[in-house]
GROMACS .gro file of C-alpha atoms in nm:
model
  511
    1MET     CA    1   0.366  -4.415  -1.704
    2ALA     CA    2   0.367  -4.312  -1.312
    3THR     CA    3   0.069  -4.228  -1.149
    4GLN     CA    4   0.021  -3.884  -0.976
    5GLU     CA    5  -0.239  -3.729  -0.753
    6ILE     CA    6  -0.263  -3.343  -0.760
    7GLU     CA    7  -0.403  -3.234  -0.391
    8THR     CA    8  -0.654  -2.915  -0.452
    9ASP     CA    9  -1.044  -2.871  -0.411
   10ARG     CA   10  -1.095  -2.855  -0.753
   11GLU     CA   11  -1.154  -3.181  -1.004
   12VAL     CA   12  -0.797  -3.244  -1.166
   13THR     CA   13  -0.713  -3.492  -1.421
   14ALA     CA   14  -0.351  -3.533  -1.512
   15ASP     CA   15  -0.135  -3.787  -1.708
   16SER     CA   16   0.252  -3.790  -1.647
   17THR     CA   17   0.533  -3.928  -1.830
   18LYS     CA   18   0.890  -3.989  -1.683
   19THR     CA   19   1.189  -3.900  -1.856
   20ASP     CA   20   1.518  -3.823  -1.754
   21GLY     CA   21   1.448  -3.744  -1.413
   22SER     CA   22   1.175  -3.467  -1.609
   23LEU     CA   23   0.834  -3.515  -1.565
   24ALA     CA   24   0.590  -3.349  -1.737
   25ILE     CA   25   0.204  -3.290  -1.641
   26SER     CA   26  -0.065  -3.192  -1.873
   27CYS     CA   27  -0.357  -3.093  -1.654
   28THR     CA   28  -0.706  -2.984  -1.690
   29LEU     CA   29  -0.845  -2.789  -1.382
   30THR     CA   30  -1.241  -2.717  -1.366
   31THR     CA   31  -1.317  -2.391  -1.083
   32ASP     CA   32  -1.644  -2.345  -0.966
   33SER     CA   33  -1.732  -2.006  -1.145
   34ASP     CA   34  -1.678  -2.240  -1.526
   35GLU     CA   35  -1.317  -2.097  -1.551
   36LYS     CA   36  -1.086  -2.407  -1.677
   37CYS     CA   37  -0.761  -2.390  -1.721
   38SER     CA   38  -0.596  -2.604  -1.979
   39THR     CA   39  -0.210  -2.618  -1.938
   40THR     CA   40   0.122  -2.839  -1.983
   41ALA     CA   41   0.340  -2.756  -1.639
   42LEU     CA   42   0.669  -2.849  -1.689
   43LEU     CA   43   0.808  -3.002  -1.359
   44THR     CA   44   1.209  -3.051  -1.360
   45GLU     CA   45   1.387  -3.179  -1.118
   46VAL     CA   46   1.097  -3.334  -0.907
   47ARG     CA   47   1.323  -3.499  -0.636
   48ASN     CA   48   1.489  -3.154  -0.569
   49GLY     CA   49   1.179  -2.971  -0.506
   50ALA     CA   50   1.191  -2.754  -0.838
   51GLY     CA   51   0.904  -2.694  -1.042
   52ALA     CA   52   0.571  -2.470  -0.978
   53GLY     CA   53   0.812  -2.185  -0.833
   54GLU     CA   54   0.986  -2.194  -1.183
   55ASN     CA   55   0.643  -2.017  -1.326
   56SER     CA   56   0.696  -1.737  -1.082
   57ASN     CA   57   1.063  -1.690  -1.122
   58GLU     CA   58   0.958  -1.746  -1.552
   59LEU     CA   59   0.724  -1.458  -1.505
   60ASP     CA   60   0.966  -1.231  -1.331
   61ASN     CA   61   1.244  -1.273  -1.544
   62VAL     CA   62   1.026  -1.209  -1.892
   63LEU     CA   63   0.936  -0.861  -1.697
   64SER     CA   64   1.277  -0.784  -1.617
   65SER     CA   65   1.420  -0.846  -1.928
   66ILE     CA   66   1.160  -0.565  -2.015
   67LYS     CA   67   1.388  -0.207  -1.996
   68VAL     CA   68   1.194   0.013  -1.808
   69GLY     CA   69   1.072   0.275  -2.031
   70GLN     CA   70   0.720   0.438  -2.167
   71PHE     CA   71   0.539   0.158  -2.058
   72HIS     CA   72   0.644   0.204  -1.689
   73TRP     CA   73   0.608   0.557  -1.676
   74ARG     CA   74   0.260   0.577  -1.784
   75MET     CA   75   0.184   0.320  -1.509
   76LEU     CA   76   0.367   0.474  -1.287
   77ALA     CA   77   0.221   0.820  -1.376
   78LEU     CA   78  -0.122   0.675  -1.308
   79VAL     CA   79  -0.087   0.504  -0.957
   80GLY     CA   80   0.149   0.793  -0.832
   81TRP     CA   81  -0.082   1.070  -0.956
   82GLY     CA   82  -0.371   0.821  -0.767
   83TYR     CA   83  -0.152   0.851  -0.440
   84PHE     CA   84  -0.127   1.213  -0.478
   85ALA     CA   85  -0.484   1.261  -0.508
   86VAL     CA   86  -0.517   1.007  -0.218
   87CYS     CA   87  -0.271   1.180   0.017
   88SER     CA   88  -0.404   1.510  -0.053
   89GLU     CA   89  -0.743   1.423   0.039
   90MET     CA   90  -0.605   1.201   0.351
   91MET     CA   91  -0.437   1.518   0.511
   92LEU     CA   92  -0.719   1.765   0.412
   93PHE     CA   93  -0.898   1.672   0.779
   94ILE     CA   94  -0.593   1.775   0.985
   95PHE     CA   95  -0.647   2.108   0.856
   96LEU     CA   96  -1.023   2.135   0.924
   97SER     CA   97  -1.068   2.137   1.318
   98SER     CA   98  -1.066   2.517   1.356
   99PRO     CA   99  -1.278   2.638   1.039
  100VAL     CA  100  -1.541   2.405   1.080
  101LYS     CA  101  -1.568   2.407   1.450
  102GLU     CA  102  -1.625   2.759   1.400
  103GLU     CA  103  -1.877   2.709   1.130
  104TRP     CA  104  -2.121   2.408   1.288
  105ASN     CA  105  -2.048   2.568   1.699
  106LEU     CA  106  -1.913   2.199   1.719
  107ARG     CA  107  -1.701   2.101   2.114
  108ASP     CA  108  -1.375   1.975   2.083
  109MET     CA  109  -1.505   1.612   2.139
  110ASP     CA  110  -1.737   1.664   1.853
  111PHE     CA  111  -1.480   1.662   1.575
  112PRO     CA  112  -1.293   1.353   1.609
  113TRP     CA  113  -1.617   1.214   1.503
  114LEU     CA  114  -1.502   1.343   1.162
  115PRO     CA  115  -1.198   1.120   1.173
  116PHE     CA  116  -1.346   0.832   1.367
  117SER     CA  117  -1.610   0.761   1.118
  118THR     CA  118  -1.384   0.799   0.798
  119GLY     CA  119  -1.172   0.526   0.978
  120ILE     CA  120  -1.433   0.311   0.957
  121ALA     CA  121  -1.527   0.345   0.596
  122GLY     CA  122  -1.141   0.311   0.529
  123ILE     CA  123  -1.137  -0.008   0.668
  124VAL     CA  124  -1.493  -0.128   0.442
  125GLY     CA  125  -1.348   0.072   0.134
  126GLY     CA  126  -0.977  -0.180   0.193
  127PHE     CA  127  -1.156  -0.474   0.303
  128VAL     CA  128  -1.387  -0.480   0.040
  129PHE     CA  129  -1.176  -0.332  -0.270
  130GLY     CA  130  -0.908  -0.545  -0.180
  131THR     CA  131  -1.052  -0.900  -0.173
  132VAL     CA  132  -1.271  -0.806  -0.493
  133SER     CA  133  -0.880  -0.740  -0.686
  134ASP     CA  134  -0.814  -1.081  -0.528
  135ARG     CA  135  -1.074  -1.259  -0.709
  136TYR     CA  136  -1.102  -1.040  -1.057
  137GLY     CA  137  -0.867  -0.807  -1.107
  138ARG     CA  138  -0.703  -0.512  -1.007
  139GLN     CA  139  -0.858  -0.279  -1.286
  140LEU     CA  140  -1.214  -0.241  -1.163
  141PRO     CA  141  -1.113  -0.158  -0.745
  142PHE     CA  142  -0.890   0.093  -0.868
  143LEU     CA  143  -1.148   0.284  -1.154
  144PHE     CA  144  -1.389   0.293  -0.831
  145GLY     CA  145  -1.185   0.427  -0.549
  146ILE     CA  146  -1.031   0.714  -0.822
  147LEU     CA  147  -1.399   0.791  -0.928
  148VAL     CA  148  -1.553   0.830  -0.524
  149ILE     CA  149  -1.238   0.992  -0.414
  150ALA     CA  150  -1.313   1.269  -0.748
  151ILE     CA  151  -1.739   1.237  -0.680
  152PHE     CA  152  -1.722   1.310  -0.290
  153GLY     CA  153  -1.456   1.507  -0.323
  154VAL     CA  154  -1.621   1.789  -0.468
  155VAL     CA  155  -1.990   1.700  -0.304
  156SER     CA  156  -1.795   1.711   0.068
  157ALA     CA  157  -1.743   2.119   0.014
  158PHE     CA  158  -2.108   2.179  -0.070
  159ALA     CA  159  -2.242   1.975   0.300
  160PRO     CA  160  -2.495   2.177   0.463
  161SER     CA  161  -2.446   2.025   0.841
  162PHE     CA  162  -2.127   1.849   1.025
  163PRO     CA  163  -2.319   1.497   1.007
  164VAL     CA  164  -2.406   1.536   0.636
  165PHE     CA  165  -2.019   1.618   0.577
  166ILE     CA  166  -1.914   1.316   0.797
  167VAL     CA  167  -2.157   1.096   0.529
  168PHE     CA  168  -1.962   1.254   0.265
  169ARG     CA  169  -1.608   1.219   0.370
  170CYS     CA  170  -1.687   0.882   0.451
  171LEU     CA  171  -1.707   0.774   0.096
  172VAL     CA  172  -1.422   0.991   0.005
  173THR     CA  173  -1.257   0.721   0.226
  174ILE     CA  174  -1.403   0.411   0.095
  175GLY     CA  175  -1.257   0.529  -0.206
  176THR     CA  176  -0.929   0.554  -0.046
  177GLY     CA  177  -0.948   0.242   0.094
  178ALA     CA  178  -0.981   0.066  -0.248
  179PHE     CA  179  -0.694   0.265  -0.345
  180GLU     CA  180  -0.439   0.158  -0.079
  181ALA     CA  181  -0.514  -0.204  -0.127
  182VAL     CA  182  -0.526  -0.224  -0.504
  183GLY     CA  183  -0.303   0.058  -0.627
  184PHE     CA  184   0.118  -0.048  -0.494
  185VAL     CA  185   0.008  -0.392  -0.580
  186LEU     CA  186  -0.098  -0.314  -0.965
  187LEU     CA  187   0.220  -0.141  -1.023
  188LEU     CA  188   0.432  -0.387  -0.851
  189GLU     CA  189   0.342  -0.668  -1.060
  190PHE     CA  190   0.436  -0.496  -1.391
  191LEU     CA  191   0.744  -0.425  -1.254
  192PRO     CA  192   1.128  -0.567  -1.289
  193ARG     CA  193   1.288  -0.740  -0.960
  194GLN     CA  194   1.594  -0.473  -0.977
  195GLN     CA  195   1.371  -0.150  -0.972
  196ARG     CA  196   1.056  -0.281  -0.778
  197GLY     CA  197   1.198  -0.055  -0.431
  198THR     CA  198   1.292   0.233  -0.581
  199ILE     CA  199   0.961   0.309  -0.810
  200LEU     CA  200   0.738   0.197  -0.570
  201VAL     CA  201   0.914   0.447  -0.337
  202VAL     CA  202   0.844   0.724  -0.595
  203VAL     CA  203   0.435   0.669  -0.578
  204THR     CA  204   0.494   0.720  -0.209
  205LEU     CA  205   0.699   1.024  -0.293
  206CYS     CA  206   0.379   1.142  -0.522
  207GLY     CA  207   0.177   1.051  -0.228
  208ALA     CA  208   0.404   1.334   0.000
  209LEU     CA  209   0.377   1.605  -0.275
  210GLY     CA  210   0.001   1.550  -0.233
  211ALA     CA  211   0.028   1.642   0.120
  212VAL     CA  212   0.239   1.921   0.004
  213LEU     CA  213  -0.019   2.004  -0.204
  214ALA     CA  214  -0.314   2.022   0.064
  215GLY     CA  215  -0.061   2.182   0.320
  216GLY     CA  216   0.015   2.490   0.062
  217PHE     CA  217  -0.334   2.498  -0.003
  218ALA     CA  218  -0.427   2.531   0.371
  219TRP     CA  219  -0.173   2.764   0.395
  220LEU     CA  220  -0.358   2.985   0.063
  221ILE     CA  221  -0.692   2.948   0.025
  222LEU     CA  222  -0.829   2.844   0.434
  223PRO     CA  223  -0.773   3.192   0.534
  224ARG     CA  224  -0.900   3.373   0.250
  225TRP     CA  225  -1.156   3.211   0.083
  226GLY     CA  226  -1.244   2.973   0.358
  227TRP     CA  227  -1.279   2.573   0.425
  228ARG     CA  228  -1.535   2.508   0.136
  229TRP     CA  229  -1.305   2.656  -0.137
  230PHE     CA  230  -1.005   2.421   0.019
  231VAL     CA  231  -1.204   2.081   0.041
  232GLY     CA  232  -1.349   2.146  -0.323
  233VAL     CA  233  -0.969   2.216  -0.494
  234CYS     CA  234  -0.820   1.930  -0.320
  235ALA     CA  235  -1.034   1.701  -0.514
  236LEU     CA  236  -0.926   1.834  -0.840
  237PRO     CA  237  -0.593   1.573  -0.908
  238ALA     CA  238  -0.834   1.288  -0.839
  239VAL     CA  239  -1.109   1.459  -1.111
  240LEU     CA  240  -0.815   1.534  -1.354
  241LEU     CA  241  -0.731   1.165  -1.351
  242LEU     CA  242  -1.011   1.009  -1.467
  243ALA     CA  243  -0.946   1.153  -1.792
  244TYR     CA  244  -0.584   1.003  -1.752
  245GLN     CA  245  -0.667   0.638  -1.715
  246PRO     CA  246  -0.804   0.515  -2.063
  247PHE     CA  247  -0.411   0.577  -2.177
  248ALA     CA  248  -0.227   0.430  -1.946
  249PHE     CA  249  -0.453   0.116  -1.779
  250PHE     CA  250  -0.379  -0.255  -1.819
  251GLU     CA  251  -0.469  -0.569  -1.609
  252SER     CA  252  -0.172  -0.720  -1.415
  253PRO     CA  253  -0.008  -1.024  -1.637
  254ARG     CA  254   0.071  -1.204  -1.265
  255PHE     CA  255  -0.281  -1.166  -1.181
  256LEU     CA  256  -0.424  -1.279  -1.514
  257VAL     CA  257  -0.181  -1.593  -1.527
  258SER     CA  258  -0.257  -1.680  -1.199
  259ARG     CA  259  -0.636  -1.652  -1.283
  260GLY     CA  260  -0.545  -1.925  -1.599
  261GLN     CA  261  -0.573  -1.640  -1.829
  262ARG     CA  262  -0.257  -1.717  -2.009
  263ASP     CA  263  -0.320  -1.598  -2.371
  264LYS     CA  264  -0.454  -1.242  -2.226
  265ALA     CA  265  -0.084  -1.236  -1.972
  266ILE     CA  266   0.062  -1.266  -2.308
  267ALA     CA  267  -0.095  -1.009  -2.477
  268VAL     CA  268  -0.041  -0.776  -2.200
  269LEU     CA  269   0.357  -0.852  -2.196
  270ARG     CA  270   0.356  -0.839  -2.563
  271ARG     CA  271   0.181  -0.447  -2.560
  272MET     CA  272   0.481  -0.424  -2.310
  273ALA     CA  273   0.732  -0.475  -2.515
  274GLU     CA  274   0.578  -0.284  -2.798
  275ILE     CA  275   0.547   0.030  -2.634
  276ASN     CA  276   0.885   0.043  -2.456
  277LYS     CA  277   1.014  -0.084  -2.817
  278CYS     CA  278   1.241  -0.405  -2.665
  279GLU     CA  279   1.223  -0.775  -2.774
  280LEU     CA  280   1.038  -1.042  -2.579
  281PRO     CA  281   1.250  -1.368  -2.480
  282SER     CA  282   1.065  -1.698  -2.546
  283LEU     CA  283   0.684  -1.683  -2.354
  284ASP     CA  284   0.646  -2.088  -2.349
  285LYS     CA  285   0.746  -2.154  -2.040
  286ILE     CA  286   0.486  -1.890  -1.880
  287VAL     CA  287   0.236  -2.174  -1.772
  288CYS     CA  288  -0.127  -2.165  -1.566
  289THR     CA  289  -0.025  -2.281  -1.286
  290PRO     CA  290  -0.259  -2.564  -1.052
  291ARG     CA  291  -0.407  -2.394  -0.767
  292GLN     CA  292  -0.615  -2.473  -0.468
  293LYS     CA  293  -0.912  -2.189  -0.472
  294ARG     CA  294  -0.951  -1.840  -0.574
  295GLY     CA  295  -0.777  -1.584  -0.406
  296GLY     CA  296  -0.899  -1.352  -0.189
  297HIS     CA  297  -0.966  -1.489   0.146
  298VAL     CA  298  -0.842  -1.276   0.405
  299LEU     CA  299  -0.789  -1.591   0.647
  300HIS     CA  300  -0.540  -1.721   0.417
  301LEU     CA  301  -0.307  -1.467   0.572
  302PHE     CA  302  -0.363  -1.658   0.928
  303SER     CA  303  -0.235  -1.993   0.711
  304LYS     CA  304   0.074  -2.207   0.885
  305GLU     CA  305   0.294  -2.078   0.663
  306LEU     CA  306   0.170  -1.698   0.672
  307ARG     CA  307   0.076  -1.690   1.009
  308SER     CA  308   0.410  -1.529   1.142
  309ARG     CA  309   0.489  -1.255   0.890
  310THR     CA  310   0.076  -1.141   0.890
  311PHE     CA  311   0.146  -1.109   1.250
  312PHE     CA  312   0.470  -0.913   1.259
  313PHE     CA  313   0.337  -0.684   0.947
  314SER     CA  314   0.019  -0.648   1.118
  315VAL     CA  315   0.192  -0.481   1.441
  316THR     CA  316   0.431  -0.303   1.245
  317TRP     CA  317   0.183  -0.141   1.029
  318PHE     CA  318  -0.046  -0.071   1.338
  319LEU     CA  319   0.230   0.093   1.527
  320GLN     CA  320   0.301   0.333   1.221
  321ALA     CA  321  -0.023   0.421   1.209
  322THR     CA  322  -0.088   0.513   1.538
  323GLY     CA  323   0.242   0.692   1.562
  324TYR     CA  324   0.214   0.882   1.251
  325TRP     CA  325  -0.173   0.996   1.323
  326GLY     CA  326  -0.072   1.069   1.649
  327VAL     CA  327   0.173   1.326   1.593
  328THR     CA  328  -0.037   1.461   1.269
  329VAL     CA  329  -0.390   1.471   1.377
  330TYR     CA  330  -0.323   1.817   1.594
  331LEU     CA  331  -0.015   1.924   1.524
  332PRO     CA  332  -0.098   2.240   1.362
  333GLU     CA  333  -0.266   2.346   1.711
  334TYR     CA  334   0.001   2.222   1.923
  335MET     CA  335   0.288   2.411   1.729
  336ALA     CA  336   0.019   2.680   1.712
  337ARG     CA  337   0.035   2.727   2.116
  338LEU     CA  338   0.414   2.681   2.075
  339GLY     CA  339   0.378   3.009   1.888
  340ALA     CA  340   0.440   2.951   1.539
  341ASP     CA  341   0.239   2.982   1.256
  342PRO     CA  342   0.019   2.628   1.189
  343TYR     CA  343  -0.069   2.622   0.802
  344PHE     CA  344   0.298   2.724   0.737
  345ASN     CA  345   0.480   2.510   0.989
  346MET     CA  346   0.238   2.218   0.821
  347PHE     CA  347   0.350   2.286   0.473
  348SER     CA  348   0.746   2.316   0.562
  349VAL     CA  349   0.698   1.996   0.717
  350PHE     CA  350   0.571   1.857   0.452
  351ILE     CA  351   0.879   1.980   0.222
  352GLY     CA  352   1.033   1.802   0.482
  353GLU     CA  353   0.954   1.433   0.374
  354ILE     CA  354   1.055   1.499   0.016
  355PRO     CA  355   1.460   1.401   0.057
  356GLY     CA  356   1.421   1.152   0.346
  357LEU     CA  357   1.217   0.935   0.069
  358PHE     CA  358   1.491   1.012  -0.178
  359LEU     CA  359   1.712   0.851   0.123
  360ALA     CA  360   1.452   0.557   0.097
  361MET     CA  361   1.446   0.494  -0.255
  362LEU     CA  362   1.866   0.456  -0.240
  363LEU     CA  363   1.869   0.278   0.089
  364VAL     CA  364   1.590   0.011  -0.020
  365GLU     CA  365   1.731  -0.166  -0.262
  366LYS     CA  366   1.946  -0.520  -0.274
  367TYR     CA  367   2.286  -0.317  -0.297
  368MET     CA  368   2.208  -0.107   0.021
  369LEU     CA  369   2.049  -0.197   0.336
  370GLY     CA  370   1.750  -0.336   0.206
  371ARG     CA  371   1.408  -0.328   0.319
  372ILE     CA  372   1.432  -0.448   0.689
  373ARG     CA  373   1.748  -0.246   0.785
  374THR     CA  374   1.594   0.086   0.570
  375LEU     CA  375   1.327   0.003   0.831
  376ARG     CA  376   1.456   0.017   1.150
  377PHE     CA  377   1.698   0.313   1.061
  378PHE     CA  378   1.359   0.544   1.016
  379SER     CA  379   1.216   0.401   1.301
  380VAL     CA  380   1.499   0.475   1.524
  381LEU     CA  381   1.544   0.840   1.381
  382THR     CA  382   1.177   0.930   1.433
  383ALA     CA  383   1.156   0.824   1.773
  384LEU     CA  384   1.498   0.981   1.846
  385SER     CA  385   1.345   1.348   1.653
  386LEU     CA  386   1.042   1.327   1.885
  387LEU     CA  387   1.226   1.245   2.247
  388ILE     CA  388   1.435   1.511   2.206
  389PHE     CA  389   1.193   1.769   2.080
  390SER     CA  390   1.005   1.707   2.395
  391PHE     CA  391   1.286   1.879   2.596
  392ILE     CA  392   1.422   2.125   2.341
  393PRO     CA  393   1.312   2.448   2.484
  394GLU     CA  394   1.426   2.659   2.205
  395HIS     CA  395   1.109   2.688   1.935
  396GLU     CA  396   1.356   2.722   1.645
  397PHE     CA  397   1.493   2.403   1.719
  398LYS     CA  398   1.128   2.226   1.791
  399SER     CA  399   1.053   2.352   1.410
  400VAL     CA  400   1.394   2.195   1.297
  401LEU     CA  401   1.289   1.870   1.455
  402ILE     CA  402   0.977   1.837   1.352
  403ILE     CA  403   1.066   1.816   1.017
  404ILE     CA  404   1.385   1.600   1.100
  405CYS     CA  405   1.033   1.389   1.254
  406TYR     CA  406   0.872   1.379   0.898
  407PHE     CA  407   1.203   1.308   0.721
  408SER     CA  408   1.237   0.991   0.859
  409MET     CA  409   0.809   0.897   0.987
  410VAL     CA  410   0.724   0.897   0.662
  411PRO     CA  411   0.956   0.717   0.438
  412ILE     CA  412   0.807   0.402   0.645
  413TYR     CA  413   0.525   0.415   0.463
  414SER     CA  414   0.744   0.379   0.137
  415ILE     CA  415   0.921   0.049   0.234
  416LEU     CA  416   0.603  -0.076   0.383
  417ASN     CA  417   0.405  -0.085   0.110
  418THR     CA  418   0.675  -0.199  -0.111
  419TYR     CA  419   0.762  -0.417   0.134
  420THR     CA  420   0.445  -0.614   0.241
  421PRO     CA  421   0.310  -0.717  -0.091
  422GLU     CA  422   0.627  -0.838  -0.231
  423VAL     CA  423   0.590  -1.146   0.097
  424TYR     CA  424   0.279  -1.236  -0.001
  425PRO     CA  425   0.202  -1.457  -0.323
  426THR     CA  426  -0.046  -1.303  -0.617
  427ASP     CA  427  -0.334  -1.461  -0.489
  428LEU     CA  428  -0.305  -1.257  -0.191
  429ARG     CA  429  -0.161  -0.941  -0.234
  430SER     CA  430  -0.434  -0.744  -0.212
  431THR     CA  431  -0.592  -0.920   0.004
  432ALA     CA  432  -0.292  -0.832   0.269
  433MET     CA  433  -0.282  -0.483   0.160
  434ALA     CA  434  -0.638  -0.498   0.228
  435TRP     CA  435  -0.594  -0.664   0.578
  436MET     CA  436  -0.311  -0.393   0.658
  437ASN     CA  437  -0.537  -0.099   0.559
  438ILE     CA  438  -0.784  -0.218   0.828
  439VAL     CA  439  -0.527  -0.241   1.077
  440ILE     CA  440  -0.421   0.126   0.985
  441GLU     CA  441  -0.740   0.232   1.055
  442VAL     CA  442  -0.798   0.126   1.388
  443PRO     CA  443  -0.546   0.357   1.524
  444GLY     CA  444  -0.761   0.644   1.367
  445LEU     CA  445  -1.054   0.538   1.541
  446VAL     CA  446  -0.878   0.643   1.870
  447THR     CA  447  -0.540   0.883   1.849
  448PRO     CA  448  -0.801   1.213   1.740
  449PHE     CA  449  -0.947   1.094   2.121
  450VAL     CA  450  -0.613   1.072   2.290
  451GLY     CA  451  -0.439   1.314   2.103
  452ALA     CA  452  -0.738   1.554   2.226
  453THR     CA  453  -0.671   1.440   2.575
  454LEU     CA  454  -0.309   1.471   2.589
  455LEU     CA  455  -0.333   1.854   2.376
  456SER     CA  456  -0.534   1.932   2.691
  457SER     CA  457  -0.259   1.803   2.907
  458SER     CA  458  -0.084   2.082   3.113
  459LEU     CA  459   0.291   1.893   3.035
  460PRO     CA  460   0.380   1.997   2.697
  461TRP     CA  461   0.580   1.730   2.710
  462LEU     CA  462   0.396   1.424   2.693
  463TYR     CA  463   0.217   1.484   2.341
  464PRO     CA  464   0.575   1.425   2.169
  465VAL     CA  465   0.679   1.178   2.427
  466VAL     CA  466   0.375   0.918   2.380
  467TRP     CA  467   0.423   0.912   2.035
  468GLY     CA  468   0.832   0.902   1.984
  469SER     CA  469   0.768   0.570   2.207
  470VAL     CA  470   0.549   0.432   1.980
  471PHE     CA  471   0.836   0.400   1.703
  472VAL     CA  472   1.078   0.255   1.960
  473VAL     CA  473   0.875  -0.039   2.004
  474GLN     CA  474   0.799  -0.022   1.613
  475CYS     CA  475   1.169  -0.069   1.554
  476LEU     CA  476   1.168  -0.362   1.844
  477VAL     CA  477   0.873  -0.522   1.647
  478THR     CA  478   1.087  -0.507   1.294
  479PHE     CA  479   1.315  -0.802   1.449
  480GLY     CA  480   1.011  -1.005   1.395
  481LEU     CA  481   1.045  -0.910   0.980
  482ARG     CA  482   1.269  -1.218   0.827
  483THR     CA  483   1.227  -1.219   0.486
  484GLU     CA  484   1.419  -1.005   0.291
  485THR     CA  485   1.263  -0.894  -0.054
  486ALA     CA  486   1.549  -0.685  -0.233
  487GLY     CA  487   1.562  -0.789  -0.605
  488ARG     CA  488   1.417  -1.097  -0.519
  489ASP     CA  489   1.153  -1.281  -0.735
  490LEU     CA  490   0.813  -1.239  -0.636
  491ARG     CA  491   0.572  -1.565  -0.577
  492ASP     CA  492   0.241  -1.649  -0.738
  493PHE     CA  493   0.167  -1.884  -0.453
  494GLU     CA  494   0.280  -1.987  -0.109
  495PHE     CA  495   0.524  -2.339  -0.158
  496GLY     CA  496   0.373  -2.534   0.055
  497SER     CA  497  -0.008  -2.504  -0.017
  498HIS     CA  498  -0.041  -2.730  -0.306
  499LYS     CA  499   0.156  -3.067  -0.283
  500VAL     CA  500   0.201  -3.327  -0.579
  501LYS     CA  501   0.245  -3.673  -0.467
  502ASN     CA  502   0.436  -3.939  -0.620
  503SER     CA  503   0.301  -4.258  -0.544
  504ALA     CA  504   0.580  -4.437  -0.699
  505SER     CA  505   0.815  -4.259  -0.496
  506SER     CA  506   0.625  -4.199  -0.181
  507GLN     CA  507   0.753  -3.829  -0.232
  508SER     CA  508   0.583  -3.523  -0.244
  509VAL     CA  509   0.715  -3.148  -0.394
  510ASP     CA  510   0.576  -2.788  -0.416
  511CYS     CA  511   0.417  -2.706  -0.729
   0.00000   0.00000   0.00000
C-alpha cells in the first residue's frame, strides 16, 4: 500500500494500490457547494506522466466514435441559426447612422454613442454569462441570450427617443454578448475531433448569411418603409429560434463530466448515439476527474500555464475587432462619397464573405494549413486588399477590392472562434471566450469616433490605410501563437494544475 497525496483545495480521501506499474485511485471529493463526486480513476504508467489526460482523450474518443449525423445537424442548426440572428442584429446599426440622425436631428458626434454604449453592454453580457457558463452549464446562458435578443430587438423598433433606443439596443447587445461567449463552446463540446474546424466555420457562415440578410433588408426596406420596420424585421430570426430550441437543446457532456455529473453525461452520449443510430464504445473509462476549483475565474486565464496564449490571443482578437469595425462602421457612408450605392454595395460586400468562409472550411483542418497558418494567410490578404484599395483611382476596382477585403477579413473570425476555445480547458473555455468578448468590445468604444475623424479627413486614402495597417500588425502577432489544435483532443483541465504526489518515490505526475 502506497501513500498518496492529492493537491487540491478540497477535502479528498484516497486509497491506492500499485499493481504492475499501474495505480488505481478511489477518491471522494467534497466541494463548497455540496456537490460530491465519487469516482475510480485508473492512472496507468504514472512514472511516464500519463493519467488524468487520458480521461479527456477517452471522452474525445467516444465523441469521435459517434459519426456526424442528425444529432449534430440539430445542434448545428441551433447554434448556426443563433449566430445568424446575432449577426443580423450586430450589423444593423451600421445602416442606421443616416436615418436615425435625420429622425432625431442628431449631430455627427452624437450617433457614435450608440456603438459606444452597446459595446459596454456587450462586455457586461459576455463576461457575466461566460463565467456563469463555466460554473453552471451552457444551456441557461444560451437560452437567456436568444430570449433577450428576440424581445428587445422587437421593442427597440418602437423607441420614442434616441436615448431610449440606446437603452434597448444595449439590452440586445447583452444578449449577443452572452451568445458569443457560449454558443461556439456549446457546439464545440459535442463535435468529433476531425470535423471540429469545418463545422465551426459553418457557424460563422451562418453569421455571414445573417449579415447578408441585414444588408438585403437595408437595401429593400430602409428606402421604402424606414428604419423602424428594418429594425423589427431584423429581430425575426431570434424570435423564430425560440420556437426551435426545445427540439435541439442538450447540455454539454464534457461540461457535465468536468462537474462530476457522470451519469448525466453518459445519458447525453447515449441520446446522441440513439439519434444518430450508431453504437457507443465502452463508457467505463469516462471518469470524474479530481479538480482544484469550480470554473469561471477569469484570473485563471493568466496563470503560469495560460498567460502566454491568453496574451497573444487577446491581442489578435483586439486587432481583428479594431480592423473589422474600423472598416465597417462608416463603409456605407464612405462608399457613398465615392459615388457608389451604399446599401447595394454593402449587400455585395456581405455576399463576398461567403466564398471566403468556404475556403476557410477547407484550409483550417489538419490535412491542409491548420488553424495558425490559415489565420496568417487571411490576415495578409486583408491587409493587401485595403492597402491597394487606398491608391487605386478607379471606383470599379475599389468595389472589387472591398469585396476581396471581406472575403478574407470575415473568415478570420471563424478561425478565431474555432481555435480559441480549443486551446483552453473545459472549466475555462467559456470564460476564455467571455474574456475575448471583452477584448473585442473595447475597439467598438473608440473606432466609431476614430472612423468619424478619418472620414472627415481631406485625404481619402487615409481611412483604408489606417485599418489595413492594423491587419499587418495582426499577422505579425500570430507568430506568437504556438499550439496547433487541428485534429487534436480537447483538454478538460490544464496539465500542471492538478498534481498527484507519490511520497514513496518522491515523484509527481499530472492528474
